[in-house]
Coordinates of C-alpha atoms in Angstrom, one line a residue:
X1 CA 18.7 -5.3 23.9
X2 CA 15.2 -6.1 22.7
X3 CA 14.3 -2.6 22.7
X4 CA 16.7 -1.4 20.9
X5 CA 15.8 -4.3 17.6
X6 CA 12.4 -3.3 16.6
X7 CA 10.7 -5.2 13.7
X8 CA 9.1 -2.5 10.9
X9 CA 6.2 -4.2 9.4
X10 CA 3.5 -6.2 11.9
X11 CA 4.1 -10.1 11.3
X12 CA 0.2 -10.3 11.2
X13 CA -2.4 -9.6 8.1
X14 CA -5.0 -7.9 9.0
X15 CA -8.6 -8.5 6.7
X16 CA -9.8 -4.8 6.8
X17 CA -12.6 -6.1 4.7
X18 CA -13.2 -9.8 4.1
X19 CA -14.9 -8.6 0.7
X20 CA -15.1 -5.4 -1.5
X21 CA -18.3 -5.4 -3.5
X22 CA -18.2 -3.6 -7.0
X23 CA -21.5 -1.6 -8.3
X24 CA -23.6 -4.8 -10.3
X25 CA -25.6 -3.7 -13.2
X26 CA -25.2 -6.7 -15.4
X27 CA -24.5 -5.0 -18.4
X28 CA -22.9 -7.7 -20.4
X29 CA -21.4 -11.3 -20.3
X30 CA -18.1 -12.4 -22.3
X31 CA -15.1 -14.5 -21.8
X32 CA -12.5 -11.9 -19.9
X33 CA -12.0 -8.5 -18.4
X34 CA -8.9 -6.8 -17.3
X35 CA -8.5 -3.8 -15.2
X36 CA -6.0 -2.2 -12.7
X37 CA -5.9 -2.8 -8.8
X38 CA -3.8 0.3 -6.7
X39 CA -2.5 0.0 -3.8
X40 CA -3.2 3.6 -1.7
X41 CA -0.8 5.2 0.4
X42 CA -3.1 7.3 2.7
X43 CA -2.1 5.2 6.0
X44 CA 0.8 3.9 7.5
X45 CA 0.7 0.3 5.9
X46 CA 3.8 -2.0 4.8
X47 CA 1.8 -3.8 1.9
X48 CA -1.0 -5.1 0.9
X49 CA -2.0 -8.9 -0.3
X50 CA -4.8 -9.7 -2.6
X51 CA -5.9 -12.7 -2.2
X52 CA -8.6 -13.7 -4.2
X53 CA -11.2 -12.3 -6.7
X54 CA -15.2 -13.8 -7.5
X55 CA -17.3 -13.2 -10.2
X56 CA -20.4 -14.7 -11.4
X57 CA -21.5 -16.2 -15.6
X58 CA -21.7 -19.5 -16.9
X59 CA -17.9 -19.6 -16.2
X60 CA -16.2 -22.4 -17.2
X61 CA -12.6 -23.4 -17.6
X62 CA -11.3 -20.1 -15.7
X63 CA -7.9 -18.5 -15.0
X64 CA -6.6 -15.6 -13.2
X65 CA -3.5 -13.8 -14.2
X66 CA -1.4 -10.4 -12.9
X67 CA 0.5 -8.6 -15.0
X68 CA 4.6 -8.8 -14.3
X69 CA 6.4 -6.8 -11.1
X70 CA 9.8 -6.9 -12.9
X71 CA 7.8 -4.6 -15.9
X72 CA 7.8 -1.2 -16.1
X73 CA 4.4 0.0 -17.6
X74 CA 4.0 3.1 -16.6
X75 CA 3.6 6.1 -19.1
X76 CA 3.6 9.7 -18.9
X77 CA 0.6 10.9 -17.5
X78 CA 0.6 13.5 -20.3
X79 CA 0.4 11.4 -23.4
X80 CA -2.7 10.8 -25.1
X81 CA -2.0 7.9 -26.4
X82 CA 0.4 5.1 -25.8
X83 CA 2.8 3.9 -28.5
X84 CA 3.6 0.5 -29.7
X85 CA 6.9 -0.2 -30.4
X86 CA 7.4 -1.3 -33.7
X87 CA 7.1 -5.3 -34.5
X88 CA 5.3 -5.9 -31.2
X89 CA 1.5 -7.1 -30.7
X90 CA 1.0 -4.9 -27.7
X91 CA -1.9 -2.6 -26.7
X92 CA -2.0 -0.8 -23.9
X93 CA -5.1 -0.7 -21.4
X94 CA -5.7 3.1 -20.1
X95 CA -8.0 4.6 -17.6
X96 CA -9.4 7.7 -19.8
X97 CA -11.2 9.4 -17.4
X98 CA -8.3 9.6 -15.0
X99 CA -6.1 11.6 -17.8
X100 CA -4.7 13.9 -17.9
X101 CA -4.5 14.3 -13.7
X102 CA -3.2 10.4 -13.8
X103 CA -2.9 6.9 -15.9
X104 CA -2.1 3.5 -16.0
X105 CA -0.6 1.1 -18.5
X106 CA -1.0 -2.7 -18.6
X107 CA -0.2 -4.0 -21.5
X108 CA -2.1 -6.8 -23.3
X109 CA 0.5 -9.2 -24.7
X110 CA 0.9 -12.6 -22.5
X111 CA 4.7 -12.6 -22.1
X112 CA 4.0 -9.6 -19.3
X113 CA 1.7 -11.8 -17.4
X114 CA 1.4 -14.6 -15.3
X115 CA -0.9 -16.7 -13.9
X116 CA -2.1 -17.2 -10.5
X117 CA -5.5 -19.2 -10.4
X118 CA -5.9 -22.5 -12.8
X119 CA -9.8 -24.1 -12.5
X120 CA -12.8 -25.5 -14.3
X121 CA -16.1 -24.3 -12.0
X122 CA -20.1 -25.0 -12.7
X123 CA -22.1 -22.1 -13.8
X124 CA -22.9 -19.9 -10.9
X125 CA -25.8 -17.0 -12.6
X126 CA -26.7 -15.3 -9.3
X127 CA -23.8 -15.9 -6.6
X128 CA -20.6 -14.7 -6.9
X129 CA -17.9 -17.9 -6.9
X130 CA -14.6 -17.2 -5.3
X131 CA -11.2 -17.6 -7.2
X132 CA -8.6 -17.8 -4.8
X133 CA -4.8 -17.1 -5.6
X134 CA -2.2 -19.8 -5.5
X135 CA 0.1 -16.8 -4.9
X136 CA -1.3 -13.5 -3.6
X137 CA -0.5 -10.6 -5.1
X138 CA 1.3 -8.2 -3.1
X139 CA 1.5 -4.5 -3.3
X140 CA 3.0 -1.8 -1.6
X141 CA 1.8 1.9 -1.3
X142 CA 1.3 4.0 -4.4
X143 CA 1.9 0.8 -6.7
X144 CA -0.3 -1.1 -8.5
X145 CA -0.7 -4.4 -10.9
X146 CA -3.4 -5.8 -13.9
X147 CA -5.7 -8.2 -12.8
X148 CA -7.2 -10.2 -15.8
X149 CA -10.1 -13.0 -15.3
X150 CA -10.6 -15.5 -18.5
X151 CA -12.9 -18.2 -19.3
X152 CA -12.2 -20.9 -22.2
X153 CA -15.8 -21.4 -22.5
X154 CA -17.2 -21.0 -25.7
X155 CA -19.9 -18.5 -26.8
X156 CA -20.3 -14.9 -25.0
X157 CA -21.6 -15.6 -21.2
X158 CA -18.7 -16.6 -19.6
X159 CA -18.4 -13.5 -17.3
X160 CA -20.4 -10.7 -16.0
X161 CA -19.0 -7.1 -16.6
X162 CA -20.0 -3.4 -16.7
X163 CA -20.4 -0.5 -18.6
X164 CA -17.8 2.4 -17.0
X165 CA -20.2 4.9 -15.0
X166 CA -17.5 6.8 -12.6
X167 CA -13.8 7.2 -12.3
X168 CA -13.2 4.1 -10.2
X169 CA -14.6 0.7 -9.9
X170 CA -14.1 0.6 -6.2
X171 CA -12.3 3.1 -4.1
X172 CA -11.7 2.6 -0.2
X173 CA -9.1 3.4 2.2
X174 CA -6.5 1.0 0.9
X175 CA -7.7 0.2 -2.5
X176 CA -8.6 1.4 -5.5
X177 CA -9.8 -0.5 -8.4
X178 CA -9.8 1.6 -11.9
X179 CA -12.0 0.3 -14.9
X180 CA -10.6 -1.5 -17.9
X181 CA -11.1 -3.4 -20.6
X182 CA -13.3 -6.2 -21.4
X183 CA -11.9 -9.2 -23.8
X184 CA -14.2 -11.1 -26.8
X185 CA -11.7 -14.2 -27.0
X186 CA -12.3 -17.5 -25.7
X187 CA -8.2 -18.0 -26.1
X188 CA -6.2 -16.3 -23.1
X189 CA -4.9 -13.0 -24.8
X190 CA -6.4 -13.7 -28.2
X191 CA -6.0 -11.3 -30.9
X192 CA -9.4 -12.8 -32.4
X193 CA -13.0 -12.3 -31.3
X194 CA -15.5 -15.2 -32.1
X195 CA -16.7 -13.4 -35.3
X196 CA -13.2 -13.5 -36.2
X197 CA -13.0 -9.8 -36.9
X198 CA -12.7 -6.6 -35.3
X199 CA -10.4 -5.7 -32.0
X200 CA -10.9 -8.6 -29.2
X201 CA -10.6 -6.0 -26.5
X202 CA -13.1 -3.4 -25.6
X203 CA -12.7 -0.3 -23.6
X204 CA -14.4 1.7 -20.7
X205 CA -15.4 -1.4 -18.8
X206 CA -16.0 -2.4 -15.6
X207 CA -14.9 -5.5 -13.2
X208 CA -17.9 -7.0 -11.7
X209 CA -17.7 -9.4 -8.7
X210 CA -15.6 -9.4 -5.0
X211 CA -12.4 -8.9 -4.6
X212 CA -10.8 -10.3 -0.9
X213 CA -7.4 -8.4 0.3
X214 CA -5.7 -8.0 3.8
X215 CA -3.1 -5.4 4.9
X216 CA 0.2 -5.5 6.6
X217 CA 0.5 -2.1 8.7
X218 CA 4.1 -0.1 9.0
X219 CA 4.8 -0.3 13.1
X220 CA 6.2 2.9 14.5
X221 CA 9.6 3.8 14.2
X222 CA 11.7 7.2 14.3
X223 CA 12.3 7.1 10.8
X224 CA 8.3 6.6 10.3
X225 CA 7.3 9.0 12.4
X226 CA 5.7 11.8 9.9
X227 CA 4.0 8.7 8.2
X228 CA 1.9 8.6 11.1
X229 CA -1.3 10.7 12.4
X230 CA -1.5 13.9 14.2
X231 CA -3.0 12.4 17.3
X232 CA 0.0 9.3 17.4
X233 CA 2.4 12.3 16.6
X234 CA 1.6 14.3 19.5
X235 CA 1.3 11.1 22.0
X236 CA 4.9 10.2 20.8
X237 CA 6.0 13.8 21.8
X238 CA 4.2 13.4 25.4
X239 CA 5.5 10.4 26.1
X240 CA 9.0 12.1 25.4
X241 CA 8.4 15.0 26.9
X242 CA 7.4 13.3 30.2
X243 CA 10.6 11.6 30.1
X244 CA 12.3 14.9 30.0
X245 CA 11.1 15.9 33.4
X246 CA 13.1 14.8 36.5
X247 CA 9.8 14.2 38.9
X248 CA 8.4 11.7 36.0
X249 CA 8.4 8.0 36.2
X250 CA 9.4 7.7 32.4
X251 CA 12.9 9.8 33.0
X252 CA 14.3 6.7 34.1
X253 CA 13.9 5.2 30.7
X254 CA 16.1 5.1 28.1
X255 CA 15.0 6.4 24.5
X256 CA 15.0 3.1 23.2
X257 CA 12.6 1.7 25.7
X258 CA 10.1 4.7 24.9
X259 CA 11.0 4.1 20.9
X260 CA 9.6 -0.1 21.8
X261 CA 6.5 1.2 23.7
X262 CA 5.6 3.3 20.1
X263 CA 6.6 0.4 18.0
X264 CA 4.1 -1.8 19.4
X265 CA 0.9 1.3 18.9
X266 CA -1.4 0.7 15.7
X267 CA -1.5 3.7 14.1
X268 CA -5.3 4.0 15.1
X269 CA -4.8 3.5 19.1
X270 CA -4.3 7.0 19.9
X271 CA -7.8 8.1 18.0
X272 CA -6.3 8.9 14.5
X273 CA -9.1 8.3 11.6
X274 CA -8.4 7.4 8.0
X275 CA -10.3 11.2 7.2
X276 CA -8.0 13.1 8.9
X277 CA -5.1 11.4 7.8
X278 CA -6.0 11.9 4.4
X279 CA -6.7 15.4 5.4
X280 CA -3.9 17.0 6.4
X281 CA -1.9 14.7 3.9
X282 CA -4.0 16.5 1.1
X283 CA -3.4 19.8 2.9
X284 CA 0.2 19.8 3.8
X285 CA 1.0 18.1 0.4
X286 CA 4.4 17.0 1.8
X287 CA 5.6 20.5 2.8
X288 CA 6.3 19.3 6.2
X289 CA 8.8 17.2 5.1
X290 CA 10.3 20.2 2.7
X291 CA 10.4 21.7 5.4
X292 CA 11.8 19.4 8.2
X293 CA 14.7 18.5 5.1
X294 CA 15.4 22.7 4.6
X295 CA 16.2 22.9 8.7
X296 CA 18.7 18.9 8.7
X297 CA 19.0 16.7 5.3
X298 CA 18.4 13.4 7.5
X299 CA 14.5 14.0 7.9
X300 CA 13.1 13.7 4.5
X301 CA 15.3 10.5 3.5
X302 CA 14.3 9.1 6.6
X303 CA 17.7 8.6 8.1
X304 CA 19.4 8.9 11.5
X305 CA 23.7 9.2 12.1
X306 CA 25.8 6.4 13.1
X307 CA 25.9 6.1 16.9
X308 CA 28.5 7.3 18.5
X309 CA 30.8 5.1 20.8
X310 CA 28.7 5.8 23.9
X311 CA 25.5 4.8 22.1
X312 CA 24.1 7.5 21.3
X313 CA 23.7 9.3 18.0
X314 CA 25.1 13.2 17.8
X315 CA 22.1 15.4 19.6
X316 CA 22.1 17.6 16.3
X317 CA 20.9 14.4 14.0
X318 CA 18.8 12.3 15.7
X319 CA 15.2 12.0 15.3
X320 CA 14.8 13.2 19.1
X321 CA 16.2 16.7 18.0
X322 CA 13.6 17.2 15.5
X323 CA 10.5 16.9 17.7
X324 CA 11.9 18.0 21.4
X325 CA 14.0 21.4 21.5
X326 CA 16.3 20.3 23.8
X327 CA 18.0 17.2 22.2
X328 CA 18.5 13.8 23.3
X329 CA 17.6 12.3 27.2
X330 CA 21.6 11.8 28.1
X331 CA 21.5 15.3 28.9
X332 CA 18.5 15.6 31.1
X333 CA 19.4 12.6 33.3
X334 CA 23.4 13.0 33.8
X335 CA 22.4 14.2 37.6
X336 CA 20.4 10.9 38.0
X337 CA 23.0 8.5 37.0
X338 CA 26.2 10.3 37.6
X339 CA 27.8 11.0 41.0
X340 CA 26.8 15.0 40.6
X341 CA 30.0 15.6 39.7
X342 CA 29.5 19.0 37.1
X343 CA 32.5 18.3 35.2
X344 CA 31.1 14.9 34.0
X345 CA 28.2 16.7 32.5
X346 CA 29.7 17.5 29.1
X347 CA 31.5 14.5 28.6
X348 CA 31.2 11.9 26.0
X349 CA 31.1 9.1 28.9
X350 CA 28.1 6.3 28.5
X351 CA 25.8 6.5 31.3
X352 CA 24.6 3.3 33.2
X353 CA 22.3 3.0 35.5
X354 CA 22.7 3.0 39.0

């Protein structure tokens, strides 16, 4: 029975990197900067969970705060430039570089943000102080959120920041941080810089500092099964095909008993890297599931039939039909668990072991 309930996600979080360091050139020092964090969808993973950012300045009275979930900020990738509804004190924070191939929107106003870190902390010029979450921020695959760091302190050397020199702050095989915008206000979200004139907000800048995450992998299931690697792929079909031969071991188990043996593989344990992943997910670009949806609708949604009464779904719609030509195992092992009787061979009848 056990077999047959497999969990999706792994129940653990795993700290791929305790840290990711951004590029440090000191550039300049004010009281907040604001920038987006992506979540990248090269491998197999549920979601990930951001748990704490550290920068370094005189620092002060400092708060953390990500922009809404419930929001919808995205804009078209074409536009170049984003439009404020009339009667509303939004701006919108953009990633030039990235346009016209791909852009974000966060926008500035406080009622689309909340806060997630509350604490006064000593000036820390050299060493980078950790701010950790009360909440972490969780993000699944091809989404991401605004991260904004503020410091009440008065005058301009709050917090360290950068000039933007490249595309992305940071960009590793789960994460991608994206430049953003830098803010002159000692007030969280203030429309006033402490000349009071000109715009509080300045673009093309960089987050400074560490920012800690972990990751929550997907766990192997037939409706996962092209998220996975080439080399987990073909072990999957082994393992199957083995099954499918009368002298092997493995024909005396059931599908779902070789389905639990998968569940519980990383996606890494059969020698998949994060480069070839990436790879043939670049080269493909998705045709294989185009594909696999032109020959049966079920595989690009991800979906299997309802079983039948014996158990077991129809031969022509189950995930076992798409990657072995000859259908499910009920058919290969009627001679093992059947009397030899021929007539029984084409009959609906669930099988049981003898």
């Amino acid at each position: 029975m056990a077999a047959s309930i497999r969990p999706t996600s792994a129940t653990y979080t795993l700290h791929e990197a305790v840290s990711v360091d951004t590029t440090d050139h000191e550039d300049h020092t004010f009281s907040g900067v604001m920038f987006p964090v992506e979540c990248k969808a090269d491998l197999p993973i549920d979601h990930m969970l951001i748990t704490s950012v550290s920068v370094r300045g005189m620092l002060g009275p400092m708060t953390v705060w990500v922009s809404k979930e419930e929001d919808d900020t995205s804009i078209d990738a074409t536009d170049e430039e984003a439009t404020i509804p009339s009667g509303q004190n939004k701006e919108i924070m953009l990633s030039p570089q990235a346009r016209p191939t791909s852009s974000m929107a966060v926008s500035v106003d406080h009622s689309d943000w909340k806060m997630v870190y509350e604490r006064e902390h000593s000036p820390s010029i050299s060493d980078f102080v950790e701010l950790k979450f009360d909440t972490p921020i969780k993000l699944r695959p091809n989404e991401f959120c605004g991260i904004y760091i503020h410091s009440r302190r008065p005058g301009d050397e709050a917090i360290v920041y950068d000039n933007q020199r490249t595309e992305y702050t940071h960009d590793d095989k789960f994460l991608r941080i994206r430049p953003g915008l830098a803010h002159l206000s000692n007030t969280p979200f203030g429309r006033r810089t402490i000349w009071g004139w000109g715009s509080p907000w300045r673009e093309n800048r960089e987050f400074v500092g560490q920012l800690s995450y972990g990751v929550v992998y997907k766990l192997w299931n037939p409706d996962e099964y092209l998220k996975f690697g080439g080399k987990f792929k073909t072990a999957a079909r082994t393992l199957f095909g083995c099954q499918r031969r009368l002298e092997s071991p493995l024909s005396r188990l059931p599908d779902d008993v070789i389905f639990y043996i998968l569940n519980l593989c990383r996606w890494d344990w059969y020698g998949d890297t994060v480069e070839e992943i990436t790879d043939a997910k670049a080269s493909t670009s998705n045709s294989s599931i185009a594909v696999a949806g032109a020959h049966s609708p079920t595989v690009a949604r991800g979906r299997t039939s309802r079983p039948t009464a014996s158990g077991w779904p129809p031969l022509s719609l189950t995930f076992l039909s798409r990657i072995m030509p000859h259908g499910s195992r009920q058919a290969h092992v009627s001679q093992i668990y059947h009397d030899g009787d021929e007539s029984d061979e084409d009959s609906d009848e669930s099988w049981e072991p003898a």
